[in-house]
């Protein structure tokens, strides 16, 4: 009961802030709402008993990535907002297509899980060993999901190198 | 009921107030110590040897006019100091000041929470603090704060990488993320972790200096360059909140260092029978003593060293500390697996 | 990075800024933190001293020279009085010349103390600042003993000195020299071999010997670039010809070299003071000076070595009035400040404050 109240309150908050993110006129306000949003998501994780995930959510998203967003938002001249809407390279068609694809995918997943319900989520309490679920998460990542994990890190590495190559000054 | 709500609530009240008082007295302590280093007397007027100076300072800051620049982003301008201070204060939630004590028949732990991700909690909470500085710089709508906040955010993100990497190698040694567990581990293994992870201790301390914006990394508030940095436009209590946040962060860093490397609340040589008389001094006193020594080092460094330049700071972070942290991590992992 | 338009940020440093050493205003154009251009705006402390001097008689002008470089007033006094003496061909008795030399060198130490303190403070070394002020205080005490003033001394008269040294003053000076010599290593310990200090000052604001000469720099700036030019050595005035001292020079011409040169000048000044105290001759302190100072028609220029560089006075007299017809100062701070835009170009904001400090300006002298 208490969990349900907490969850729905948080969910409402998350949605409200998500809407605020996209409707805020000032991009810096947008970023601030995004941070609050992430923090609320972290609390949801805590309610679910996934403290490790919650802390990583705060550390990586709220504390790291969004700081970089803020950095960019502050550095780029935002007084010329309207021009962006006249960008000739703007591909509305492709955008709509992608949005439809994502929507279809989500619907498919929902329909699938509706028919074949997942095994009930492992009760949070059982995952709380002495080391919490951090240890189990580590085990899983480095055993069962080793290959996806490594592929993801390779992807990030490639992205990083790509960014460095792009940013390097051409002498 | 008492144990579930009243005790934690009391703990929170006590810790918060103790921290705030400690912070104000840190300021006095810093002024005094630096004064002695510089062959001065420091504050002497308010109370004997200036002992009441923090109260006078706090009163002064409370009574000062609270100015919001006309073209500032009001909303964020108000929010920024709060964002700065709150993470610094709630980080104390997981810091173990001592083991357990008996108080009026209740067994009361001398920490607010013993969460099993304690270390991660501290890292992630303090990483929120950087928003205070960035948003202060942005919302002031002034050039010096803007420059300072750019410096600060780049600095904090860079040093956070090194610090977090180092913490990972410490975790490899401690095998737990719980701060209470780490102290108990040092009891069990009969050694302070500073002797197992000396490189980590040094790098973490340097990273701590950088993350709390202290000399020689106090670029974000370099008075001589940026006329005060990100809080140039702040006055009164809002300015005081930035101040409190900085000193609270210093205490957090020192307390975490104490817990991780210097045996937390344990008395020296807890396993040596000859040193058992040291047990008569309660654990929290040992903890505060060790923390104080580290804080003294912070102040001592401030009195001694000049300031780094922005690019040199970044070079030190990325080209020295992060590689060192990586190597240390790999070595720790190898030692852990094979020995 | 043509992808984004990167506007230059114009940053107004000063006239109210903790590191511009008074009311200097530097308008910086920044790309990120890098300085791409700068304008130095002066004049916030302009009091028209040169014009005022043309309406004061020659004795009153000494007071005005106090107010130019107010941290080394005695040097300005000396430069002015020697110029008038040169114009009127007044012989100064040796005792006066020796005491003048002692005063000038004490003043140099005090001025360098102030410079080192503020320079180190700009780079963040707070303690050096207070150590330097501690020792500067002792010099001010010596001046107070001598003439009663601590900042604007009015310590030199045309033709000699207003006062002989008080009894025991020479002993005090000697004691001061011994004390101060033991304090110099304290500064050096905190700075000279400090890695952060070296990184902040080495190869910052390099200026070659040719450029330094072309820009008309003088004093420690010029010597830091390796040019052994020192008016005390090249065109001796007061009693400098009688003393033995070295002119320290740098090699690279960066901020660190200028720092080393000035620290070595502490030692050389002490050497000169000791020799002057030891060889202090007896005799009168005032030469043969007419009751009314009215130089013959003519003009003259005379320069001496102030702590900041070459301070020169040009005085033209029409031979009829008791005021100069034209009075002009060559202030070292002003001439050296010209190098600032050149020095800071391409450096970071943090270096700008280090370089303003490195030039050692006093705005009172820049603006006059």
PDB file of N, CA, C and O in Angstrom, chain A residues 88-129:
ATOM      1  N   UNK A  88      17.378  23.965 -43.050  1.00  0.00           N
ATOM      2  CA  UNK A  88      17.030  23.269 -44.292  1.00  0.00           C
ATOM      3  C   UNK A  88      17.283  21.763 -44.210  1.00  0.00           C
ATOM      4  O   UNK A  88      16.684  20.993 -44.952  1.00  0.00           O
ATOM      5  N   UNK A  89      18.178  21.392 -43.262  1.00  0.00           N
ATOM      6  CA  UNK A  89      18.498  19.964 -43.202  1.00  0.00           C
ATOM      7  C   UNK A  89      17.510  19.202 -42.328  1.00  0.00           C
ATOM      8  O   UNK A  89      17.640  18.022 -42.111  1.00  0.00           O
ATOM      9  N   UNK A  90      16.560  19.922 -41.806  1.00  0.00           N
ATOM     10  CA  UNK A  90      15.584  19.301 -40.931  1.00  0.00           C
ATOM     11  C   UNK A  90      14.777  18.286 -41.706  1.00  0.00           C
ATOM     12  O   UNK A  90      14.208  18.588 -42.752  1.00  0.00           O
ATOM     13  N   UNK A  91      14.750  17.061 -41.190  1.00  0.00           N
ATOM     14  CA  UNK A  91      14.060  16.025 -41.946  1.00  0.00           C
ATOM     15  C   UNK A  91      12.825  15.580 -41.182  1.00  0.00           C
ATOM     16  O   UNK A  91      12.855  14.631 -40.412  1.00  0.00           O
ATOM     17  N   UNK A  92      11.765  16.308 -41.429  1.00  0.00           N
ATOM     18  CA  UNK A  92      10.526  16.035 -40.705  1.00  0.00           C
ATOM     19  C   UNK A  92      10.026  14.634 -41.000  1.00  0.00           C
ATOM     20  O   UNK A  92       9.607  13.904 -40.098  1.00  0.00           O
ATOM     21  N   UNK A  93      10.094  14.259 -42.273  1.00  0.00           N
ATOM     22  CA  UNK A  93       9.570  12.954 -42.683  1.00  0.00           C
ATOM     23  C   UNK A  93      10.236  11.825 -41.937  1.00  0.00           C
ATOM     24  O   UNK A  93       9.581  10.975 -41.317  1.00  0.00           O
ATOM     25  N   UNK A  94      11.574  11.864 -41.940  1.00  0.00           N
ATOM     26  CA  UNK A  94      12.322  10.794 -41.281  1.00  0.00           C
ATOM     27  C   UNK A  94      11.996  10.758 -39.796  1.00  0.00           C
ATOM     28  O   UNK A  94      11.844   9.693 -39.193  1.00  0.00           O
ATOM     29  N   UNK A  95      11.855  11.947 -39.221  1.00  0.00           N
ATOM     30  CA  UNK A  95      11.561  12.042 -37.792  1.00  0.00           C
ATOM     31  C   UNK A  95      10.242  11.376 -37.451  1.00  0.00           C
ATOM     32  O   UNK A  95      10.160  10.551 -36.548  1.00  0.00           O
ATOM     33  N   UNK A  96       9.239  11.715 -38.240  1.00  0.00           N
ATOM     34  CA  UNK A  96       7.917  11.130 -38.001  1.00  0.00           C
ATOM     35  C   UNK A  96       7.985   9.618 -38.172  1.00  0.00           C
ATOM     36  O   UNK A  96       7.465   8.843 -37.350  1.00  0.00           O
ATOM     37  N   UNK A  97       8.687   9.182 -39.214  1.00  0.00           N
ATOM     38  CA  UNK A  97       8.844   7.744 -39.465  1.00  0.00           C
ATOM     39  C   UNK A  97       9.441   7.035 -38.274  1.00  0.00           C
ATOM     40  O   UNK A  97       8.916   6.015 -37.795  1.00  0.00           O
ATOM     41  N   UNK A  98      10.537   7.621 -37.721  1.00  0.00           N
ATOM     42  CA  UNK A  98      11.204   7.004 -36.579  1.00  0.00           C
ATOM     43  C   UNK A  98      10.274   6.953 -35.371  1.00  0.00           C
ATOM     44  O   UNK A  98      10.211   5.939 -34.675  1.00  0.00           O
ATOM     45  N   UNK A  99       9.544   8.049 -35.178  1.00  0.00           N
ATOM     46  CA  UNK A  99       8.640   8.102 -34.029  1.00  0.00           C
ATOM     47  C   UNK A  99       7.598   6.996 -34.135  1.00  0.00           C
ATOM     48  O   UNK A  99       7.320   6.287 -33.161  1.00  0.00           O
ATOM     49  N   UNK A 100       7.065   6.811 -35.355  1.00  0.00           N
ATOM     50  CA  UNK A 100       6.062   5.766 -35.565  1.00  0.00           C
ATOM     51  C   UNK A 100       6.678   4.402 -35.285  1.00  0.00           C
ATOM     52  O   UNK A 100       6.086   3.540 -34.602  1.00  0.00           O
ATOM     53  N   UNK A 101       7.916   4.197 -35.752  1.00  0.00           N
ATOM     54  CA  UNK A 101       8.586   2.917 -35.546  1.00  0.00           C
ATOM     55  C   UNK A 101       8.724   2.618 -34.058  1.00  0.00           C
ATOM     56  O   UNK A 101       8.433   1.510 -33.592  1.00  0.00           O
ATOM     57  N   UNK A 102       9.173   3.632 -33.295  1.00  0.00           N
ATOM     58  CA  UNK A 102       9.351   3.434 -31.854  1.00  0.00           C
ATOM     59  C   UNK A 102       8.018   3.107 -31.188  1.00  0.00           C
ATOM     60  O   UNK A 102       7.927   2.201 -30.352  1.00  0.00           O
ATOM     61  N   UNK A 103       7.001   3.825 -31.606  1.00  0.00           N
ATOM     62  CA  UNK A 103       5.676   3.603 -31.032  1.00  0.00           C
ATOM     63  C   UNK A 103       5.221   2.171 -31.301  1.00  0.00           C
ATOM     64  O   UNK A 103       4.744   1.458 -30.399  1.00  0.00           O
ATOM     65  N   UNK A 104       5.436   1.733 -32.555  1.00  0.00           N
ATOM     66  CA  UNK A 104       5.037   0.374 -32.933  1.00  0.00           C
ATOM     67  C   UNK A 104       5.770  -0.645 -32.079  1.00  0.00           C
ATOM     68  O   UNK A 104       5.191  -1.606 -31.560  1.00  0.00           O
ATOM     69  N   UNK A 105       7.056  -0.394 -31.906  1.00  0.00           N
ATOM     70  CA  UNK A 105       7.873  -1.313 -31.116  1.00  0.00           C
ATOM     71  C   UNK A 105       7.350  -1.420 -29.685  1.00  0.00           C
ATOM     72  O   UNK A 105       7.186  -2.517 -29.143  1.00  0.00           O
ATOM     73  N   UNK A 106       7.079  -0.266 -29.111  1.00  0.00           N
ATOM     74  CA  UNK A 106       6.593  -0.242 -27.730  1.00  0.00           C
ATOM     75  C   UNK A 106       5.275  -0.992 -27.618  1.00  0.00           C
ATOM     76  O   UNK A 106       5.069  -1.785 -26.693  1.00  0.00           O
ATOM     77  N   UNK A 107       4.396  -0.757 -28.597  1.00  0.00           N
ATOM     78  CA  UNK A 107       3.102  -1.439 -28.581  1.00  0.00           C
ATOM     79  C   UNK A 107       3.303  -2.947 -28.663  1.00  0.00           C
ATOM     80  O   UNK A 107       2.677  -3.733 -27.918  1.00  0.00           O
ATOM     81  N   UNK A 108       4.220  -3.353 -29.547  1.00  0.00           N
ATOM     82  CA  UNK A 108       4.472  -4.777 -29.724  1.00  0.00           C
ATOM     83  C   UNK A 108       4.945  -5.402 -28.419  1.00  0.00           C
ATOM     84  O   UNK A 108       4.474  -6.466 -27.993  1.00  0.00           O
ATOM     85  N   UNK A 109       5.880  -4.702 -27.763  1.00  0.00           N
ATOM     86  CA  UNK A 109       6.419  -5.240 -26.509  1.00  0.00           C
ATOM     87  C   UNK A 109       5.312  -5.351 -25.470  1.00  0.00           C
ATOM     88  O   UNK A 109       5.162  -6.372 -24.793  1.00  0.00           O
ATOM     89  N   UNK A 110       4.500  -4.300 -25.395  1.00  0.00           N
ATOM     90  CA  UNK A 110       3.408  -4.308 -24.427  1.00  0.00           C
ATOM     91  C   UNK A 110       2.462  -5.463 -24.710  1.00  0.00           C
ATOM     92  O   UNK A 110       2.056  -6.201 -23.805  1.00  0.00           O
ATOM     93  N   UNK A 111       2.128  -5.620 -25.993  1.00  0.00           N
ATOM     94  CA  UNK A 111       1.198  -6.685 -26.371  1.00  0.00           C
ATOM     95  C   UNK A 111       1.789  -8.044 -26.015  1.00  0.00           C
ATOM     96  O   UNK A 111       1.115  -8.920 -25.458  1.00  0.00           O
ATOM     97  N   UNK A 112       3.100  -8.197 -26.276  1.00  0.00           N
ATOM     98  CA  UNK A 112       3.758  -9.478 -26.014  1.00  0.00           C
ATOM     99  C   UNK A 112       3.750  -9.804 -24.522  1.00  0.00           C
ATOM    100  O   UNK A 112       3.348 -10.884 -24.102  1.00  0.00           O
ATOM    101  N   UNK A 113       4.188  -8.795 -23.736  1.00  0.00           N
ATOM    102  CA  UNK A 113       4.235  -9.052 -22.289  1.00  0.00           C
ATOM    103  C   UNK A 113       2.835  -9.221 -21.720  1.00  0.00           C
ATOM    104  O   UNK A 113       2.648  -9.888 -20.718  1.00  0.00           O
ATOM    105  N   UNK A 114       1.844  -8.612 -22.387  1.00  0.00           N
ATOM    106  CA  UNK A 114       0.470  -8.784 -21.925  1.00  0.00           C
ATOM    107  C   UNK A 114       0.052 -10.245 -22.055  1.00  0.00           C
ATOM    108  O   UNK A 114      -0.604 -10.793 -21.177  1.00  0.00           O
ATOM    109  N   UNK A 115       0.491 -10.881 -23.143  1.00  0.00           N
ATOM    110  CA  UNK A 115       0.114 -12.270 -23.374  1.00  0.00           C
ATOM    111  C   UNK A 115       0.998 -13.229 -22.559  1.00  0.00           C
ATOM    112  O   UNK A 115       0.518 -14.183 -21.986  1.00  0.00           O
ATOM    113  N   UNK A 116       2.296 -12.965 -22.527  1.00  0.00           N
ATOM    114  CA  UNK A 116       3.190 -13.837 -21.758  1.00  0.00           C
ATOM    115  C   UNK A 116       3.772 -13.062 -20.587  1.00  0.00           C
ATOM    116  O   UNK A 116       4.839 -12.486 -20.699  1.00  0.00           O
ATOM    117  N   UNK A 117       3.084 -12.983 -19.482  1.00  0.00           N
ATOM    118  CA  UNK A 117       3.608 -12.181 -18.363  1.00  0.00           C
ATOM    119  C   UNK A 117       4.963 -12.705 -17.913  1.00  0.00           C
ATOM    120  O   UNK A 117       5.190 -13.926 -17.898  1.00  0.00           O
ATOM    121  N   UNK A 118       5.841 -11.746 -17.582  1.00  0.00           N
ATOM    122  CA  UNK A 118       7.173 -12.115 -17.104  1.00  0.00           C
ATOM    123  C   UNK A 118       7.038 -12.802 -15.752  1.00  0.00           C
ATOM    124  O   UNK A 118       6.051 -12.583 -15.057  1.00  0.00           O
ATOM    125  N   UNK A 119       7.978 -13.659 -15.418  1.00  0.00           N
ATOM    126  CA  UNK A 119       7.957 -14.189 -14.056  1.00  0.00           C
ATOM    127  C   UNK A 119       7.985 -13.019 -13.081  1.00  0.00           C
ATOM    128  O   UNK A 119       8.650 -12.018 -13.337  1.00  0.00           O
ATOM    129  N   UNK A 120       7.247 -13.144 -12.020  1.00  0.00           N
ATOM    130  CA  UNK A 120       7.139 -12.051 -11.064  1.00  0.00           C
ATOM    131  C   UNK A 120       8.525 -11.544 -10.678  1.00  0.00           C
ATOM    132  O   UNK A 120       9.453 -12.340 -10.518  1.00  0.00           O
ATOM    133  N   UNK A 121       8.615 -10.262 -10.567  1.00  0.00           N
ATOM    134  CA  UNK A 121       9.907  -9.673 -10.226  1.00  0.00           C
ATOM    135  C   UNK A 121      10.373 -10.251  -8.893  1.00  0.00           C
ATOM    136  O   UNK A 121       9.582 -10.383  -7.960  1.00  0.00           O
ATOM    137  N   UNK A 122      11.663 -10.612  -8.867  1.00  0.00           N
ATOM    138  CA  UNK A 122      12.205 -11.174  -7.636  1.00  0.00           C
ATOM    139  C   UNK A 122      11.968 -10.173  -6.521  1.00  0.00           C
ATOM    140  O   UNK A 122      12.327  -9.008  -6.667  1.00  0.00           O
ATOM    141  N   UNK A 123      11.326 -10.574  -5.454  1.00  0.00           N
ATOM    142  CA  UNK A 123      11.080  -9.616  -4.384  1.00  0.00           C
ATOM    143  C   UNK A 123      12.397  -8.948  -3.962  1.00  0.00           C
ATOM    144  O   UNK A 123      13.411  -9.628  -3.828  1.00  0.00           O
ATOM    145  N   UNK A 124      12.302  -7.670  -3.787  1.00  0.00           N
ATOM    146  CA  UNK A 124      13.515  -6.896  -3.529  1.00  0.00           C
ATOM    147  C   UNK A 124      14.255  -7.429  -2.310  1.00  0.00           C
ATOM    148  O   UNK A 124      15.481  -7.483  -2.291  1.00  0.00           O
ATOM    149  N   UNK A 125      13.503  -7.848  -1.314  1.00  0.00           N
ATOM    150  CA  UNK A 125      14.128  -8.254  -0.058  1.00  0.00           C
ATOM    151  C   UNK A 125      15.079  -9.428  -0.263  1.00  0.00           C
ATOM    152  O   UNK A 125      16.162  -9.470   0.315  1.00  0.00           O
ATOM    153  N   UNK A 126      14.700 -10.348  -1.136  1.00  0.00           N
ATOM    154  CA  UNK A 126      15.535 -11.535  -1.291  1.00  0.00           C
ATOM    155  C   UNK A 126      16.857 -11.187  -1.961  1.00  0.00           C
ATOM    156  O   UNK A 126      17.850 -11.878  -1.796  1.00  0.00           O
ATOM    157  N   UNK A 127      16.849 -10.121  -2.730  1.00  0.00           N
ATOM    158  CA  UNK A 127      18.093  -9.749  -3.404  1.00  0.00           C
ATOM    159  C   UNK A 127      19.050  -9.069  -2.439  1.00  0.00           C
ATOM    160  O   UNK A 127      20.215  -8.884  -2.737  1.00  0.00           O
ATOM    161  N   UNK A 128      18.537  -8.677  -1.289  1.00  0.00           N
ATOM    162  CA  UNK A 128      19.387  -7.923  -0.371  1.00  0.00           C
ATOM    163  C   UNK A 128      20.205  -8.858   0.479  1.00  0.00           C
ATOM    164  O   UNK A 128      19.832  -9.235   1.577  1.00  0.00           O
ATOM    165  N   UNK A 129      21.318  -9.256  -0.056  1.00  0.00           N
ATOM    166  CA  UNK A 129      22.258 -10.037   0.740  1.00  0.00           C
ATOM    167  C   UNK A 129      23.030  -9.065   1.592  1.00  0.00           C
ATOM    168  O   UNK A 129      22.668  -7.889   1.695  1.00  0.00           O
TER     169      UNK A 129
END
